[in-house]
Short mmCIF file of C-alpha atoms and ligand atoms in Angstrom, two decimals:
data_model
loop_
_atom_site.label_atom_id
_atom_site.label_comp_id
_atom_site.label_asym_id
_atom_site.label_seq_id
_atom_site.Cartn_x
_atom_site.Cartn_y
_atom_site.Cartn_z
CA UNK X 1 42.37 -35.39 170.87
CA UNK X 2 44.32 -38.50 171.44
CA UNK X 3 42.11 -41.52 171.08
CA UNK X 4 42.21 -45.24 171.47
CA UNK X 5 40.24 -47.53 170.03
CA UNK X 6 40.20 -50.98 170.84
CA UNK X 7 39.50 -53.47 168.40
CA UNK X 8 40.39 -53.21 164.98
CA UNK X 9 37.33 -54.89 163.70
CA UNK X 10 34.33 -53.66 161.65
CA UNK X 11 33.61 -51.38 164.25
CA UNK X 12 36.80 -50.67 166.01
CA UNK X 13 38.67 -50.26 162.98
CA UNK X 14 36.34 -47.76 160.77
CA UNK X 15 36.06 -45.75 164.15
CA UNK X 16 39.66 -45.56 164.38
CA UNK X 17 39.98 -44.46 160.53
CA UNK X 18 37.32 -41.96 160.71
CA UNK X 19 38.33 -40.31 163.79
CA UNK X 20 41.82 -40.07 162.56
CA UNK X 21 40.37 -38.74 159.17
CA UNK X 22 38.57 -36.28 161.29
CA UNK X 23 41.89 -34.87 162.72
CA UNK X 24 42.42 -36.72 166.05
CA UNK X 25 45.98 -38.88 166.67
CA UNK X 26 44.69 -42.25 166.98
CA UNK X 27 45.72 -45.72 168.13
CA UNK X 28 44.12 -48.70 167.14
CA UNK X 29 44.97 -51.76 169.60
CA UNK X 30 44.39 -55.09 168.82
CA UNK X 31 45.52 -58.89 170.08
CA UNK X 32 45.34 -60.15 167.03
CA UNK X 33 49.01 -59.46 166.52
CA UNK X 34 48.64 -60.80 162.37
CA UNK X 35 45.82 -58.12 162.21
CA UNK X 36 48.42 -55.37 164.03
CA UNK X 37 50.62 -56.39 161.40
CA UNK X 38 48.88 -56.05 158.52
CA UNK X 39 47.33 -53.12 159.16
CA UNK X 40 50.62 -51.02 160.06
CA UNK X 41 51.64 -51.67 156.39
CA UNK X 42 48.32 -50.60 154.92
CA UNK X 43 46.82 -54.04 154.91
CA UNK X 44 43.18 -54.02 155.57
CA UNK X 45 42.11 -57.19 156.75
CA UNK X 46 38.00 -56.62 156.24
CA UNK X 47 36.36 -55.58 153.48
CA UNK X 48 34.34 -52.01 153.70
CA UNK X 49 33.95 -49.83 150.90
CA UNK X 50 36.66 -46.83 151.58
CA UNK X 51 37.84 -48.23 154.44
CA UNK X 52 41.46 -49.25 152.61
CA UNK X 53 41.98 -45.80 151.38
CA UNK X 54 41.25 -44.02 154.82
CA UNK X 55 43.54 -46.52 156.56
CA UNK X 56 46.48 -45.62 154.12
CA UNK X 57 45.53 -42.12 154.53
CA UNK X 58 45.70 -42.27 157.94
CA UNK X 59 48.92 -44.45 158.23
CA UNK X 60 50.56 -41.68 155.72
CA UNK X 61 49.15 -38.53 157.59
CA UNK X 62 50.88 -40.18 160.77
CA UNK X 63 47.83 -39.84 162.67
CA UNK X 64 46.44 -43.55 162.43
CA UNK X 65 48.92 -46.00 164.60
CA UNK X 66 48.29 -49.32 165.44
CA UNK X 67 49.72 -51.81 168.38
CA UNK X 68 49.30 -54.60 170.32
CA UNK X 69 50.39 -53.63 173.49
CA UNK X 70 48.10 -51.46 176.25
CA UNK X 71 50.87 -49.48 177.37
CA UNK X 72 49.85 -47.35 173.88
CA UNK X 73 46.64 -46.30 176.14
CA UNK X 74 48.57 -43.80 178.23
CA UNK X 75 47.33 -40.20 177.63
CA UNK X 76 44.28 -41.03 176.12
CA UNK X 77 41.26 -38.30 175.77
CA UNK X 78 39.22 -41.28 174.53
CA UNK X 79 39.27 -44.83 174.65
CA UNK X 80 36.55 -46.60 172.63
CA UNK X 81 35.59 -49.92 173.87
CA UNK X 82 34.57 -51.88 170.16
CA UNK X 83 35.25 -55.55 170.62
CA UNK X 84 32.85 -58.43 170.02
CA UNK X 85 29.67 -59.40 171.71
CA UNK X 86 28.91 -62.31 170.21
CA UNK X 87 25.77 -64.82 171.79
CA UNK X 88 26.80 -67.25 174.29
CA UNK X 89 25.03 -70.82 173.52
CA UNK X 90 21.81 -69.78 175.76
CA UNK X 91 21.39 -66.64 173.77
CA UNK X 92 23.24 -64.41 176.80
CA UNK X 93 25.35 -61.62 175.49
CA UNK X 94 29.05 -63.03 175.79
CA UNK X 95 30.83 -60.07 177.81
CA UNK X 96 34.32 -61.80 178.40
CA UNK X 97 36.03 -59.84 175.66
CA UNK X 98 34.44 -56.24 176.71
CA UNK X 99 35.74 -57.62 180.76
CA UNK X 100 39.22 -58.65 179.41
CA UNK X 101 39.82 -55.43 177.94
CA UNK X 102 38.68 -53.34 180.99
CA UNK X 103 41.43 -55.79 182.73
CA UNK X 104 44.09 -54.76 180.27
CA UNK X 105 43.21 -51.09 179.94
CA UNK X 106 42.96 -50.46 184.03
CA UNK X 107 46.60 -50.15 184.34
CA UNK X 108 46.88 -47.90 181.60
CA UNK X 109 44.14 -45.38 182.21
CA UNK X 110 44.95 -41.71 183.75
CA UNK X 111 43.14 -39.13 185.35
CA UNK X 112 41.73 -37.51 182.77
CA UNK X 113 40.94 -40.65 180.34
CA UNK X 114 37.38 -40.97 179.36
CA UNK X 115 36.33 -44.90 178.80
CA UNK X 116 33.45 -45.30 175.87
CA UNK X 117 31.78 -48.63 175.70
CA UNK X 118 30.90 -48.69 171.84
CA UNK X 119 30.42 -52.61 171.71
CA UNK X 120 27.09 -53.07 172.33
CA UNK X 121 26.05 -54.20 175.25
CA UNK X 122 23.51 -55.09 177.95
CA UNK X 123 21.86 -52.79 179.90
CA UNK X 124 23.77 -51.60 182.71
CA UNK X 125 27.47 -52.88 181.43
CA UNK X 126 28.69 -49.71 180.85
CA UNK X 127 28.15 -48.79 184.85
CA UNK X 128 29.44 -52.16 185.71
CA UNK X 129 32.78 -51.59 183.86
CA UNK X 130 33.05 -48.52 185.48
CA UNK X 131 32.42 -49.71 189.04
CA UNK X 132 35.12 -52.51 187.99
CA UNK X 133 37.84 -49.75 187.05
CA UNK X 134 37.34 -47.95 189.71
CA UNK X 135 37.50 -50.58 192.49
CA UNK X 136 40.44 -51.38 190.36
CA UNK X 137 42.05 -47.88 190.40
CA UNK X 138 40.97 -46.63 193.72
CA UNK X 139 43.35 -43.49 192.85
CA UNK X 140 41.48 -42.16 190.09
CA UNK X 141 38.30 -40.80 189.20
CA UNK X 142 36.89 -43.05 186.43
CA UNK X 143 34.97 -41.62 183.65
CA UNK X 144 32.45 -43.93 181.48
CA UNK X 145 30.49 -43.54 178.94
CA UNK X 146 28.11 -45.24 176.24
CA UNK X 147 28.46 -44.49 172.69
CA UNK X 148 26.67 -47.19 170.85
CA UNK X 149 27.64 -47.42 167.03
CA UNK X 150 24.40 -47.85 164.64
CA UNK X 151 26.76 -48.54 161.03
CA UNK X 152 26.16 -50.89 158.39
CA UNK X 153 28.33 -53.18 157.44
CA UNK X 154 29.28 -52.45 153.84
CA UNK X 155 28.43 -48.63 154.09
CA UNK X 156 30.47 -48.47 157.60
CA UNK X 157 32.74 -45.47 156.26
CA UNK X 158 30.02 -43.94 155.20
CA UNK X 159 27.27 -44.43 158.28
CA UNK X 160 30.46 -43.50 160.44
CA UNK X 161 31.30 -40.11 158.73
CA UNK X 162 27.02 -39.52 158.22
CA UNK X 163 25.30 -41.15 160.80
CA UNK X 164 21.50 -40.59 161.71
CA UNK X 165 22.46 -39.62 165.11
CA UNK X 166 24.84 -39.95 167.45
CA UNK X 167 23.80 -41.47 171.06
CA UNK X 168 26.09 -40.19 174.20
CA UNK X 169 25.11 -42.03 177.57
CA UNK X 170 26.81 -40.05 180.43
CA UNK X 171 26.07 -40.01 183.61
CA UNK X 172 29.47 -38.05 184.45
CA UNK X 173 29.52 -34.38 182.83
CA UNK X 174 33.31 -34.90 182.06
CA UNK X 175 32.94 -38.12 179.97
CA UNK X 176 29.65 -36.32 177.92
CA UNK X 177 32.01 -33.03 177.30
CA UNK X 178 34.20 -35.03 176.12
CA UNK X 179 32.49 -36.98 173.43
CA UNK X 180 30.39 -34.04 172.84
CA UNK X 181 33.80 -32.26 171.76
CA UNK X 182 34.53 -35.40 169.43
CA UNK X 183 31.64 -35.46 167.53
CA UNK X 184 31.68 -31.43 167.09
CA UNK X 185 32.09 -31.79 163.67
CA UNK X 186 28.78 -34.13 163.13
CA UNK X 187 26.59 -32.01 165.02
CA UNK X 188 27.88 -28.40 163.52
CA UNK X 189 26.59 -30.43 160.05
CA UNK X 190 23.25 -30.96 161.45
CA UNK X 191 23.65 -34.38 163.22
CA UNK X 192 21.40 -35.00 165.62
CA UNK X 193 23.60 -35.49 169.09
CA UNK X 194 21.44 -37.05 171.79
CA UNK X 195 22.84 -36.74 175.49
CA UNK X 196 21.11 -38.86 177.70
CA UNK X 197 20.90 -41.79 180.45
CA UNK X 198 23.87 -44.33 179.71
CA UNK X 199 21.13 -46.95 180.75
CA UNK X 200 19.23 -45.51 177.82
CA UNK X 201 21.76 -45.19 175.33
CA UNK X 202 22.20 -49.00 175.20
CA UNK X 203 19.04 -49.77 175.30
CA UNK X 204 18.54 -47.64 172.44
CA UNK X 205 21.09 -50.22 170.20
CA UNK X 206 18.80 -53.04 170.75
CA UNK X 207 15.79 -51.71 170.33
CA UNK X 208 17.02 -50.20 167.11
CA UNK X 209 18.23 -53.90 165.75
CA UNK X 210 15.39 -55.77 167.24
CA UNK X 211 12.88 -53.27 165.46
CA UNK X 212 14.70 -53.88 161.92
CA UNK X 213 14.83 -57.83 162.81
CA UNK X 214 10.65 -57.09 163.61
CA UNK X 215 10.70 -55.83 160.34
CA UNK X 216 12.06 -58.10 158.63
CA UNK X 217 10.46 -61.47 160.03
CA UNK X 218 7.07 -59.40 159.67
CA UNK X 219 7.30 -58.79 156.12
CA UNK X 220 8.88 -62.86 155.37
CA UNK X 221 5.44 -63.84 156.79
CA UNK X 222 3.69 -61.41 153.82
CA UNK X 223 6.13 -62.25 151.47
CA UNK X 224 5.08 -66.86 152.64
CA UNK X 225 0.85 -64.97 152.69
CA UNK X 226 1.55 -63.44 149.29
CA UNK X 227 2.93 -66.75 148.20
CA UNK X 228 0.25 -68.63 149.25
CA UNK X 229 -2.73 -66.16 148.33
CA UNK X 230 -1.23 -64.88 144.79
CA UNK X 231 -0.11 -61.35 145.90
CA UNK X 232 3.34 -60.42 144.38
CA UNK X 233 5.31 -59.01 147.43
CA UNK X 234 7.29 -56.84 145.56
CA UNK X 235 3.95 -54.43 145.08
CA UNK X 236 2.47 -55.36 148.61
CA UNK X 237 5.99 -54.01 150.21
CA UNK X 238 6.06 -50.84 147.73
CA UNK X 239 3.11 -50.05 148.31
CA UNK X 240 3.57 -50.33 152.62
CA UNK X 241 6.93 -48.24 152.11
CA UNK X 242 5.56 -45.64 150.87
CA UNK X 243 3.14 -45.23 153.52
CA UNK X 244 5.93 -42.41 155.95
CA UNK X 245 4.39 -43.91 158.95
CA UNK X 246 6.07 -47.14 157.94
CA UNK X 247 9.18 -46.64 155.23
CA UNK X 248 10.84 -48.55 152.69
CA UNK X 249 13.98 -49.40 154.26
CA UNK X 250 13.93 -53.03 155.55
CA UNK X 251 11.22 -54.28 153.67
CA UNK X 252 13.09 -56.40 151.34
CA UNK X 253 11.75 -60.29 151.59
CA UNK X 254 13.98 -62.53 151.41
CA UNK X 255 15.74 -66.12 153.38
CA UNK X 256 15.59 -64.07 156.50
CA UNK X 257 18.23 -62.10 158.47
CA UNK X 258 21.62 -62.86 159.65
CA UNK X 259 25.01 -61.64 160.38
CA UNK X 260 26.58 -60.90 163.16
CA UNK X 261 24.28 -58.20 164.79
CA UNK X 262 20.41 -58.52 164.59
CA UNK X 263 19.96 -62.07 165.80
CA UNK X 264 22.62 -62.00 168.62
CA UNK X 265 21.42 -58.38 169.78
CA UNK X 266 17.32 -59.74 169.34
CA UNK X 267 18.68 -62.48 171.88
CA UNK X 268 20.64 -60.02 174.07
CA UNK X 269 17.16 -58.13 174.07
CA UNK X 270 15.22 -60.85 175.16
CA UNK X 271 17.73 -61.91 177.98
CA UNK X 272 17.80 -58.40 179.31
CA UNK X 273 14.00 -58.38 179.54
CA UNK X 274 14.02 -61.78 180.96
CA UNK X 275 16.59 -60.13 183.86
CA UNK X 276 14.79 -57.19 184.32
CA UNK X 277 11.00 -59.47 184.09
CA UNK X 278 9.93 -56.95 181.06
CA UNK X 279 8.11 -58.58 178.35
CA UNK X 280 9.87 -59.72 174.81
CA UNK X 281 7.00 -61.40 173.20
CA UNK X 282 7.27 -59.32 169.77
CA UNK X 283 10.81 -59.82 169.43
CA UNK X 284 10.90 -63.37 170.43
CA UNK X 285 8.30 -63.98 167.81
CA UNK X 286 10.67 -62.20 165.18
CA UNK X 287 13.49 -64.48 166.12
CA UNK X 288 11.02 -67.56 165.90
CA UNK X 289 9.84 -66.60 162.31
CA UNK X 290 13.64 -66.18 160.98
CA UNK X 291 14.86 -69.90 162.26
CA UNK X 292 12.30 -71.62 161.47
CA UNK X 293 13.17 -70.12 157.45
CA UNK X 294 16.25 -71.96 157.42
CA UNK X 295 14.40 -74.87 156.63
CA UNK X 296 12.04 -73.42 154.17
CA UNK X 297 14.48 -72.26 151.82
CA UNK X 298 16.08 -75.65 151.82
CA UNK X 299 12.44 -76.82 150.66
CA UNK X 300 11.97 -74.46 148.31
CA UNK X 301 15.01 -75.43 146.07
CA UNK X 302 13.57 -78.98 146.62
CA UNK X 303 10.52 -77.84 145.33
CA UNK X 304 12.04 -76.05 142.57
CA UNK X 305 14.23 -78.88 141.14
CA UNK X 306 11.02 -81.43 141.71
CA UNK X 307 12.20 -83.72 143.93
CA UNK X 308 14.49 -85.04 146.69
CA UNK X 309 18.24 -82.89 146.52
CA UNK X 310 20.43 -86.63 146.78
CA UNK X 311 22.51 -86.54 143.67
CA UNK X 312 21.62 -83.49 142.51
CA UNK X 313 23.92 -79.93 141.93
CA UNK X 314 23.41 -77.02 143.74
CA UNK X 315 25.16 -73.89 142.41
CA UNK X 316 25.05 -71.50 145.29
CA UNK X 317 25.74 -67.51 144.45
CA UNK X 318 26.64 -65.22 147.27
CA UNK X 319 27.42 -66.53 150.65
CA UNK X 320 27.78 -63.07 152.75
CA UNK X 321 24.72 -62.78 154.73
CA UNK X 322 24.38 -59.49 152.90
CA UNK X 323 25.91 -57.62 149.94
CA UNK X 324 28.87 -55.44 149.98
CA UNK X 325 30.24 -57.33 153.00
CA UNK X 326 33.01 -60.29 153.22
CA UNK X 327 31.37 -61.31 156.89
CA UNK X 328 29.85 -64.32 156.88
CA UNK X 329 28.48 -64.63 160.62
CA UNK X 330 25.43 -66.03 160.84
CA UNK X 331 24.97 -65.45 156.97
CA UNK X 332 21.65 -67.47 155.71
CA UNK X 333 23.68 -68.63 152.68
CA UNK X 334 25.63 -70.51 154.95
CA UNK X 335 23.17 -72.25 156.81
CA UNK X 336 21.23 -72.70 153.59
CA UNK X 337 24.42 -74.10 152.02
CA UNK X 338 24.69 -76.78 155.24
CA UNK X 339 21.25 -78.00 154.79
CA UNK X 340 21.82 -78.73 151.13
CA UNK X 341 24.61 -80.68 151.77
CA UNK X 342 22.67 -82.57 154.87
CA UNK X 343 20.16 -83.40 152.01
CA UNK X 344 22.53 -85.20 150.01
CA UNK X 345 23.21 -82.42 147.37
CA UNK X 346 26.25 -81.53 145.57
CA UNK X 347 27.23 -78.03 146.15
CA UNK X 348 29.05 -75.21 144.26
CA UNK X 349 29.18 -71.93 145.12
CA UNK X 350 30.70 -68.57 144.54
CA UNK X 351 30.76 -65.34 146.49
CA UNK X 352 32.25 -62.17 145.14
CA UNK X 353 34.14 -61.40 148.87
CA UNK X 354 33.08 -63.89 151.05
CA UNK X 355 35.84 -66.70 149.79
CA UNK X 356 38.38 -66.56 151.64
CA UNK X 357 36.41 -67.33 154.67
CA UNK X 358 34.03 -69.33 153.14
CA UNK X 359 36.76 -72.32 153.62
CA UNK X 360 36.63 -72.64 157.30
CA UNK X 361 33.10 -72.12 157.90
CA UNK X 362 31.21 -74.75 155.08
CA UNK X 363 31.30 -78.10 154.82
CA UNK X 364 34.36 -79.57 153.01
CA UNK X 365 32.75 -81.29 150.47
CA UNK X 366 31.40 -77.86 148.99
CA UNK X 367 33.63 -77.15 145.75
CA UNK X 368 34.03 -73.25 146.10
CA UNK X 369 34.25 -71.77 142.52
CA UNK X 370 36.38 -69.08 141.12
CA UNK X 371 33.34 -67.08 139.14
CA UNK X 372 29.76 -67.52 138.90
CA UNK X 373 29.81 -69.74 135.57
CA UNK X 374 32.27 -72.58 136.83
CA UNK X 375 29.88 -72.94 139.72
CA UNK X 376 26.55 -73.52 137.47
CA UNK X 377 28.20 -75.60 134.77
CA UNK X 378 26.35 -79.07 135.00
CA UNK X 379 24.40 -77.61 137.89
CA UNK X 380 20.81 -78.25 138.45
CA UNK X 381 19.98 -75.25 140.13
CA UNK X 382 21.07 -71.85 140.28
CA UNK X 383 20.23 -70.43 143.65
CA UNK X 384 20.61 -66.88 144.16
CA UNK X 385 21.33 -66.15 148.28
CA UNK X 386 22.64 -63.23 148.55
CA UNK X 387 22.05 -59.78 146.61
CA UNK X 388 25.23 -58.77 144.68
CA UNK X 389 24.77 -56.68 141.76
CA UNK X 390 27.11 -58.66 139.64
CA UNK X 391 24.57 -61.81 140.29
CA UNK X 392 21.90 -59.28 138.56
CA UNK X 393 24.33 -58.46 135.74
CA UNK X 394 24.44 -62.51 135.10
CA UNK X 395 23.48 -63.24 131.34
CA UNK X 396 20.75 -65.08 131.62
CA UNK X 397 20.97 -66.77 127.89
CA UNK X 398 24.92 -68.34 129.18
CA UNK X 399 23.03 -69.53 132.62
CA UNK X 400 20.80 -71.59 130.20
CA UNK X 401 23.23 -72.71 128.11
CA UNK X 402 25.61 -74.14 131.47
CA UNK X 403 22.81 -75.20 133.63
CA UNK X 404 21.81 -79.44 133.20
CA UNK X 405 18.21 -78.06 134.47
CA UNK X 406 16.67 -74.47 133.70
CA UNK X 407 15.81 -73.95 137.06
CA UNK X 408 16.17 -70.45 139.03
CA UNK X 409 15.66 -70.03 142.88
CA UNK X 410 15.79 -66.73 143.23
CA UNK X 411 16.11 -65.82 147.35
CA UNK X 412 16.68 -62.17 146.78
CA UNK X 413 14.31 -60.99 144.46
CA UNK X 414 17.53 -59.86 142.52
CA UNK X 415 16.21 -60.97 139.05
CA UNK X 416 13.07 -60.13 136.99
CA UNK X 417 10.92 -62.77 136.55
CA UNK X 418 10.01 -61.95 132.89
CA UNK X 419 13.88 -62.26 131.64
CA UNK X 420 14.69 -65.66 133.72
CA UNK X 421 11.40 -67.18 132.05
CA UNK X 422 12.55 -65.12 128.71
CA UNK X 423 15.66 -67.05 128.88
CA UNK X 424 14.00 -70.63 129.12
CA UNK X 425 14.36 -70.77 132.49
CA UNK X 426 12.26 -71.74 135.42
CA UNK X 427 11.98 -69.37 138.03
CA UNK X 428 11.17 -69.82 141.48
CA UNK X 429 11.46 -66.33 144.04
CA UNK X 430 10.25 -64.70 147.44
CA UNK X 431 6.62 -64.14 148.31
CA UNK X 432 6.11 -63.64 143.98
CA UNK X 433 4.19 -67.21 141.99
CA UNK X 434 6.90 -69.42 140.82
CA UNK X 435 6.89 -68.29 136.83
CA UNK X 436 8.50 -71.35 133.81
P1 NAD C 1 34.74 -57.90 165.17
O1 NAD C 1 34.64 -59.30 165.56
O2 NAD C 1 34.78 -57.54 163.71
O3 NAD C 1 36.05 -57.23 165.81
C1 NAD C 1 36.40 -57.36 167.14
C2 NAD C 1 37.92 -57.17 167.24
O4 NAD C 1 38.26 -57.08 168.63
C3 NAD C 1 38.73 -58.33 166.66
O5 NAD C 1 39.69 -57.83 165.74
C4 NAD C 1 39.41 -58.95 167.90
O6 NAD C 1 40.69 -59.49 167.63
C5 NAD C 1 39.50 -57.75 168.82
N1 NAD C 1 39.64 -58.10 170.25
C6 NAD C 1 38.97 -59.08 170.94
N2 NAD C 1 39.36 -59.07 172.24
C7 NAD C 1 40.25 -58.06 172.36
C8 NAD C 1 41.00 -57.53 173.45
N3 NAD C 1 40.88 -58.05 174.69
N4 NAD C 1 41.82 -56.48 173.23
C9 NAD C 1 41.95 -55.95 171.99
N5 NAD C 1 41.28 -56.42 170.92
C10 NAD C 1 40.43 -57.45 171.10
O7 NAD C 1 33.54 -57.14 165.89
P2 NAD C 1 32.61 -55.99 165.28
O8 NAD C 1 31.71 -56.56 164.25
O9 NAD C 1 33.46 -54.82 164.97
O10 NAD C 1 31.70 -55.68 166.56
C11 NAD C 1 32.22 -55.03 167.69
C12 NAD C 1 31.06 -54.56 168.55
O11 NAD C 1 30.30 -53.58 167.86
C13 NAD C 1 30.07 -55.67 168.93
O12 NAD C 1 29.58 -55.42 170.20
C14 NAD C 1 28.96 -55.49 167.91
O13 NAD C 1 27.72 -55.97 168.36
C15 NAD C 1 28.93 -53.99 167.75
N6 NAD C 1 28.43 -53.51 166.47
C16 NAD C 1 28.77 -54.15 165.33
C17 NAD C 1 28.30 -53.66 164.11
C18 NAD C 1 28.66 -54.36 162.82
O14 NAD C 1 28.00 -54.07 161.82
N7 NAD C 1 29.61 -55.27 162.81
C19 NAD C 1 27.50 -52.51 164.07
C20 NAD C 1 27.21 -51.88 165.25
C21 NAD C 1 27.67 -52.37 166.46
#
């Protein structure tokens, strides 16, 4: 097939490497025209494991192409719709990107093109954009679709290539066909494909992300009761996962969720039920419980290093709101990292991907650090925010020796509690007794 994607972002970009893995002749359109660039000679400009070697692949194979310029649209099987979403100040899902591209693309669509909203989106967008193109192309029949994308950042490739399912909202026979025929491959290996309302289908994506989010601010409030109560929520959250009713994915405590999904697609959720005058009450409360954390793990290093953070030094490891990432949106490092500094505290920190963005988006007084040990010489804290196996590879003995305080905040649970107190070193963690 000939497909477009638009968007070369985390989305946009592993769809358009996977598909053209998969055998299609893809274009990848961007207006990021440095992006464009870059990736036409191999330059990947996020970081997802796999994803560099399937763009070069795909460059080399002559079946990956990408361009600026909308005219490349014409012919298309297949254009996927993957740009941002992001939340609009109120918390309403920002649609101006998914509307300028409709604008660009309506010259450029034929006959036969089928359009695929993967960005995900409010109920009843997908219908909306195809009302748009047609009252815009009064001289074709316009085929829509929804085909919202369920990856992981920092397992993208891999979620793309092995998803859990794959969710086609048609209302128009020729635009399922045709996605059904894309993701042949998937189902013949025992994917489930579900075909079904297009209303449904993005519904589906934030229910999905507001469940994990649930999750997630659920088992923070166990982790703050285990705390309190002397329950070690590493053994309270075993024990629930391996209950199948509930599972162990998502259970992990820790300074609450971020990024650039779960809470902009919990507050598309709620606005969409506000439209529609459904109740939100659960998800609102899960949204509630993860900003009010900000604050708490700003208090919890104050607790740790016994006092009031003015003229102290913070040494901050891992500033991606997750592992295996370089995206910092919405990452609680970085809003951890902002209170620190509003409380008067010097602050150091490293990330293993996350620098070269880390720049623009922290405060400039933060002194970003090459590697892990620069940042906690002299420090009086080590604070571990975000899970990267080389933070759990640290030796614990050398923190000692570089920190001016033995103190440990652990945010991720990374580190066992019996080495970091072996070591001499205070340790303070998630929903576990703080252990010296
Ligand atoms: P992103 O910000 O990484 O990438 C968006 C890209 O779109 C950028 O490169 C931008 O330059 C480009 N763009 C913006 N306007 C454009 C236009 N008019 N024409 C062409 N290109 C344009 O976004 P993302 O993280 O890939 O997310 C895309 C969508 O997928 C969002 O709706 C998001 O909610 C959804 N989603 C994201 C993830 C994820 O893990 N990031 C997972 C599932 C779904």
């Amino acid at each position: 097939m000939r497909v477009t994607v638009i968007g070369a972002g985390y989305v946009g970009l592993v769809t358009a490497a996977c598909t053209a893995e998969w055998g299609h002749d893809v274009v990848c359109i961007d207006i990021d025209h440095a992006r464009v660039e870059a990736l036409r000679i191999g330059q990947t400009p996020i970081f997802e494991p796999g994803l560099d070697e399937l763009v070069v692949h795909g460059l080399d194979s002559g079946r990956l192409h990408f361009a600026s310029d909308y005219d490349a649209v014409a012919g298309s099987d297949v254009v996927f719709i993957a740009v941002g979403t992001p939340s609009e100040k109120d918390g309403q899902v920002d649609l101006s990107a998914v509307r300028a591209v409709a604008a660009s693309l309506a010259p450029n669509l034929d006959e036969h093109t089928v359009v695929v909203v993967k960005s995900t989106v409010p109920v009843g967008t997908t219908q909306e954009i195809g009302e748009w193109l047609q009252a815009a192309r009064p001289d074709l029949s316009i085929h829509v679709a929804s085909n919202p994308e369920f990856l992981r950042q920092g397992a993208a490739v891999h979620d793309f290539m092995a998803p859990d399912r794959v969710v086609i909202g048609a209302s128009d026979p020729t635009a399922e066909a045709r996605l059904v025929d894309l993701y042949q491959s998937l189902q013949e290996a025992g994917t489930p494909v579900i075909a079904t309302q297009i209303e449904s289908a993005e519904l589906a994506k934030y229910a999905s992300n507001a469940f994990l989010a649930i999750k997630l601010s659920f088992v923070n409030e166990i982790a703050d009761l285990s705390e309190a109560s002397g329950a070690n929520v590493a053994d309270v959250t075993r024990i629930m996962g391996l209950d199948g009713r509930i599972g162990s994915s998502y259970l992990a405590a820790g300074p609450g969720f971020g990024g650039s999904c779960l809470p902009k697609d919990v507050q598309g959720l709620l606005h969409t039920s506000e439209r529609f005058g459904a109740g939100s009450t659960i998800a609102a409360a899960a949204l509630g419980v993860n900003d009010s954390r900000k604050h708490r793990m700003a208090d919890k290093v104050e607790e740790a290093v016994g006092g009031p953070l003015a003229s102290t030094t913070i040494a901050i490891l891992g500033l991606t709101f997750k592992a295996g990432t370089d995206d910092l949106r919405h990452s609680p490092a970085i809003e951890l990292t902002d209170s620190l500094v509003a409380r008067g505290a010097a602050v150091r920190a490293h990330d293993p991907k996350g620098m070269p963005a880390a720049k623009s988006v922290l405060p400039p007084e933060v002194e970003l650090c090459p590697d892990p040990m620069t940042a906690l010489t002299g420090a009086d804290a080590m604070v571990i925010a975000t899970e990267w196996p080389e933070y759990a590879a640290l030796d614990l003995t050398e923190v000692a020796a570089l920190l001016a305080r033995p103190v440990v905040v652990d945010l991720r649970n990374l580190l066992d509690p019996v080495a970091v107190t072996g070591a001499g070193l205070s340790y303070a963690s998630i929903g576990r007794a703080p252990a010296t």
